[in-house]
Coordinates of N, CA and C in Angstrom, one line a residue:
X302 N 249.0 196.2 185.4 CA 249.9 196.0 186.5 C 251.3 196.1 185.9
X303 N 252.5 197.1 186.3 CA 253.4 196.7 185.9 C 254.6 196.1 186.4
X304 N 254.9 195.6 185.2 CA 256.6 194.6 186.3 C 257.7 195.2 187.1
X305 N 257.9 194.7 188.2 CA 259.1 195.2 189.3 C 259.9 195.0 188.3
X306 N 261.1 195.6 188.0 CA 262.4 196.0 187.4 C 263.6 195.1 188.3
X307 N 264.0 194.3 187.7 CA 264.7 193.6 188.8 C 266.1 193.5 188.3
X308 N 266.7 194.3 189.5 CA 267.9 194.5 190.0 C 269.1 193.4 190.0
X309 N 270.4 193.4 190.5 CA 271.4 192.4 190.2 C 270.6 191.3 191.1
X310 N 270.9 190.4 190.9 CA 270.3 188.7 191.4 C 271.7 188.9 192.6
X311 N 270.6 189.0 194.0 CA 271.0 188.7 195.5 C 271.6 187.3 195.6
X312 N 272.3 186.9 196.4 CA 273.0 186.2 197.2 C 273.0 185.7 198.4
X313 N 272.1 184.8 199.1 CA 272.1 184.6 200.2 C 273.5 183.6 201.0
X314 N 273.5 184.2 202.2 CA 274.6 183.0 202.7 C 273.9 181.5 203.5
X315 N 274.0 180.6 203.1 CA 273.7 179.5 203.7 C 273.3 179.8 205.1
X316 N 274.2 180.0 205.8 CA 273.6 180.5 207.0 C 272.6 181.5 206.9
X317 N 272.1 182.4 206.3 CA 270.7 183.3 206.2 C 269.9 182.5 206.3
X318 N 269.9 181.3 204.6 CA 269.2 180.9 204.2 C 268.6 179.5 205.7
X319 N 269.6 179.3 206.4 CA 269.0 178.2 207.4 C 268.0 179.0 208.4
X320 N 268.5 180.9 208.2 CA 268.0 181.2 209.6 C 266.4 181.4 209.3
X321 N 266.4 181.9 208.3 CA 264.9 181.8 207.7 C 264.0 180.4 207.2
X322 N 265.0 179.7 207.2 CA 264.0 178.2 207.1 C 263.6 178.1 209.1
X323 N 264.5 178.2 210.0 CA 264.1 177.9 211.1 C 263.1 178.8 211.0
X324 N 262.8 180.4 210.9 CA 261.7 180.9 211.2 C 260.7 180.3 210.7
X325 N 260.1 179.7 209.4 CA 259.2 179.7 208.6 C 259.0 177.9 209.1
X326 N 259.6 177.3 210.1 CA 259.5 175.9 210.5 C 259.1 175.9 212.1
X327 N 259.1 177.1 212.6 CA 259.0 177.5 213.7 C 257.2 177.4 214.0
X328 N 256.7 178.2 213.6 CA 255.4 178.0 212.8 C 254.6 179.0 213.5
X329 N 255.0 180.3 214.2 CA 254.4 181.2 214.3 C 254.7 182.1 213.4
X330 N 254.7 182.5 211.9 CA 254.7 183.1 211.1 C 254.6 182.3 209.8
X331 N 254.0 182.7 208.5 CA 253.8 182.0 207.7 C 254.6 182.1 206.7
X332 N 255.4 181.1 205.7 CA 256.2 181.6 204.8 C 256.2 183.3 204.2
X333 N 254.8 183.6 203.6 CA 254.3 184.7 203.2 C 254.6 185.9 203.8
X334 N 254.4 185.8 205.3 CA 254.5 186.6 206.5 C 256.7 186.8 206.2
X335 N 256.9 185.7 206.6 CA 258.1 185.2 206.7 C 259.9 186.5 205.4
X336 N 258.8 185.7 204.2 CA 259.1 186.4 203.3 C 258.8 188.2 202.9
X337 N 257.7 188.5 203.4 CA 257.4 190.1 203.3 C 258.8 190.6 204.3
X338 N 258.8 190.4 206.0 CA 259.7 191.0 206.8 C 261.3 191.0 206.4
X339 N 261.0 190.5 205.5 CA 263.0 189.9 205.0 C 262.9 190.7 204.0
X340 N 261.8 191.1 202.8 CA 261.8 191.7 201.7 C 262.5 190.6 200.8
X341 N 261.7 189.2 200.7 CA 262.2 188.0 199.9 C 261.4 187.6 198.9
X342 N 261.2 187.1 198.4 CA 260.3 186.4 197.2 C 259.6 185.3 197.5
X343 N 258.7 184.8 198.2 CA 258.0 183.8 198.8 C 258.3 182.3 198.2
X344 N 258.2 182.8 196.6 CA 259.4 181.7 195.7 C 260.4 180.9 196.3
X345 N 261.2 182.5 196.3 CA 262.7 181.2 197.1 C 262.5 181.2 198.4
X346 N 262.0 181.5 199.2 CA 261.8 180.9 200.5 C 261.0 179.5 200.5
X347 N 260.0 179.0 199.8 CA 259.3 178.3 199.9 C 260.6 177.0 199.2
X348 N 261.1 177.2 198.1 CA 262.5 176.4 198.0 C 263.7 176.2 198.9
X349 N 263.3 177.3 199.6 CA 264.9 177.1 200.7 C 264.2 175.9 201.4
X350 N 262.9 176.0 202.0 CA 262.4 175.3 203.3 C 262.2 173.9 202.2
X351 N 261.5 173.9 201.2 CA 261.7 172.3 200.1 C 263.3 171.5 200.5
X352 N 263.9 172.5 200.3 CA 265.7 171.9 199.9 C 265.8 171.1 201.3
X353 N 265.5 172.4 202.3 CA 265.7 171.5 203.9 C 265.0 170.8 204.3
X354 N 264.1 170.6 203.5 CA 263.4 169.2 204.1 C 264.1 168.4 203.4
X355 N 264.1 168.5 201.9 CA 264.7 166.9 201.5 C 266.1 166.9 202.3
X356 N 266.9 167.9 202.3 CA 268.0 167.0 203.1 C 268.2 166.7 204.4
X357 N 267.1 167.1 205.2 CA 266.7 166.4 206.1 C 266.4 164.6 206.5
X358 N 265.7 164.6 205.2 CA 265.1 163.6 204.8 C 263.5 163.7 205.5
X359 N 262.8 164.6 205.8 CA 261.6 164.7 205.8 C 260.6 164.6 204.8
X360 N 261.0 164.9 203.5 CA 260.6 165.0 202.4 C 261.4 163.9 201.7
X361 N 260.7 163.2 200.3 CA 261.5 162.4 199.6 C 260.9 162.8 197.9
X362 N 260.4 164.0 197.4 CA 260.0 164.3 196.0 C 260.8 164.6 195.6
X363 N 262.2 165.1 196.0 CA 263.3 165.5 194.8 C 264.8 165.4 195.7
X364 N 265.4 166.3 194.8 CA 267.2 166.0 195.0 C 267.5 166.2 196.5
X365 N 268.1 165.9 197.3 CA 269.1 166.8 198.2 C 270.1 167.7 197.7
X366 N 271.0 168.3 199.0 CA 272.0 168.9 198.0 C 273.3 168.2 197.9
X367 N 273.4 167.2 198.5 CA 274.5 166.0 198.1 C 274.2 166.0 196.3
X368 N 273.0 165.3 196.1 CA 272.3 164.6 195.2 C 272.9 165.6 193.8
X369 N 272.3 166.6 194.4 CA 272.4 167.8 193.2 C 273.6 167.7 193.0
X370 N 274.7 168.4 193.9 CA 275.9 168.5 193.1 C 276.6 167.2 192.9
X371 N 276.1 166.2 193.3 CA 277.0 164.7 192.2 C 276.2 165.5 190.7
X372 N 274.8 165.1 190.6 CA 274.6 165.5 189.2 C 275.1 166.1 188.2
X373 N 275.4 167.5 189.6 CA 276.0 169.0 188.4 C 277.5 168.1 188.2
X374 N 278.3 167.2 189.1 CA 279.5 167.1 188.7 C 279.3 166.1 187.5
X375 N 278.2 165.4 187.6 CA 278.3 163.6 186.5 C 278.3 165.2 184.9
X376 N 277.1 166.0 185.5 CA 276.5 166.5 184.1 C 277.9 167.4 183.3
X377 N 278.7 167.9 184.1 CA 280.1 168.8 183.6 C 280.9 167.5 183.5
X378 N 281.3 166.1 183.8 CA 282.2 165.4 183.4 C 281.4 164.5 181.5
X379 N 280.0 164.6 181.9 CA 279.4 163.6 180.7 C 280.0 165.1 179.3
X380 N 279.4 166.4 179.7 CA 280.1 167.3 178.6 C 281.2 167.3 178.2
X381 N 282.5 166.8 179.2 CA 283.8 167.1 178.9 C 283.9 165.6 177.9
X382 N 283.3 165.0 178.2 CA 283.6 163.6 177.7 C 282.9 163.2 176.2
X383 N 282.9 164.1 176.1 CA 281.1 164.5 174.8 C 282.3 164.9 174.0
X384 N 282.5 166.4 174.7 CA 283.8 167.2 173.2 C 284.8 166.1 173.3
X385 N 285.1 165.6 174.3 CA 286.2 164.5 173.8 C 286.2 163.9 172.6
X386 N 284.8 162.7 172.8 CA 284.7 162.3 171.6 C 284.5 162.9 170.0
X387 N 284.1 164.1 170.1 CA 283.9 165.0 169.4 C 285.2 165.3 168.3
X388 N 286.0 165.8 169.3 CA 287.6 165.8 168.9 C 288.3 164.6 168.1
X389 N 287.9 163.5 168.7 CA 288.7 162.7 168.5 C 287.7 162.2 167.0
X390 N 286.8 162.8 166.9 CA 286.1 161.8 165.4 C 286.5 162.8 164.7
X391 N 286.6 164.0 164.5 CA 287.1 165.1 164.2 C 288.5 164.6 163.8
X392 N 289.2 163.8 164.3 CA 290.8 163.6 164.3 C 290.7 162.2 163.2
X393 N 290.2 161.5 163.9 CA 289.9 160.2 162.9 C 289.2 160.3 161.4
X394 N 288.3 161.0 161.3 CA 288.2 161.6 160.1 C 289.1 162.3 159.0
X395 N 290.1 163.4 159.7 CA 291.2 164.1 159.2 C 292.6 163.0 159.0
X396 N 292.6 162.1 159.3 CA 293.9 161.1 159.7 C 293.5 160.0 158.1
X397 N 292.0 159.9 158.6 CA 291.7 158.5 157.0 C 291.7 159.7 155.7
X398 N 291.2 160.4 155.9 CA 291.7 161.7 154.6 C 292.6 161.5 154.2
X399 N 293.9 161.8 155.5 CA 295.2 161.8 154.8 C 296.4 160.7 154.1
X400 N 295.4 159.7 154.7 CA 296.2 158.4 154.4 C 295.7 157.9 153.0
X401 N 294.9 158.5 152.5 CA 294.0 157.7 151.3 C 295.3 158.5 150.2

C-alpha cells in the first residue's frame, strides 16, 4: 500500500469546523460518512466533534478551548521566564569573574 503524498496542511475556518460538527451530531450520517463527503480525514473530524463536546461541557476527559489557550499562554510565559533566568545566571556568573 502506498502513502498519500500530503500536500500543504489545510485550514479550516471555525465556522466550517462547527458546520461539520452539527452534521456529524445530527446523527443521520456517520463521522466516516461525514468525513468522506467533505474529503476530510475522519481524524480531525472525530477531534473537531471531541473539542465541541468538551466545550460544551458534555464531555469532561480533556481541555476546552479556553483551557488550552490559558496553557499555551502559561507554557510561552514559563519559556520567557526560563531564558530570563538563564540570562541573568549567565550575567551573575560574568559579574563574580570580574570582580575577583
Amino acid at each position: 500500500m502506498g502513502k498519500k503524498r500530503s500536500g500543504p496542511r489545510r485550514v479550516f475556518t471555525p465556522e466550517f469546523k462547527a458546520e461539520i460538527v452539527e452534521l456529524c451530531q445530527r446523527g443521520d450520517r456517520t463521522v466516516g460518512q461525514v468525513a468522506r463527503d467533505f474529503d476530510l480525514t475522519e481524524t480531525a473530524v472525530r477531534s473537531w466533534v471531541k473539542q465541541a463536546d468538551l466545550d460544551a461541557g458534555t464531555r469532561s476527559d480533556g481541555l476546552t478551548g479556553d483551557e488550552r489557550a490559558g496553557l499555551a499562554r502559561l507554557r510561552a510565559e514559563n519559556r520567557r521566564l526560563q531564558q530570563d533566568v538563564d540570562i541573568l545566571k549567565r550575567a551573575t556568573a560574568f559579574f563574580a569573574r570580574e570582580t575577583r
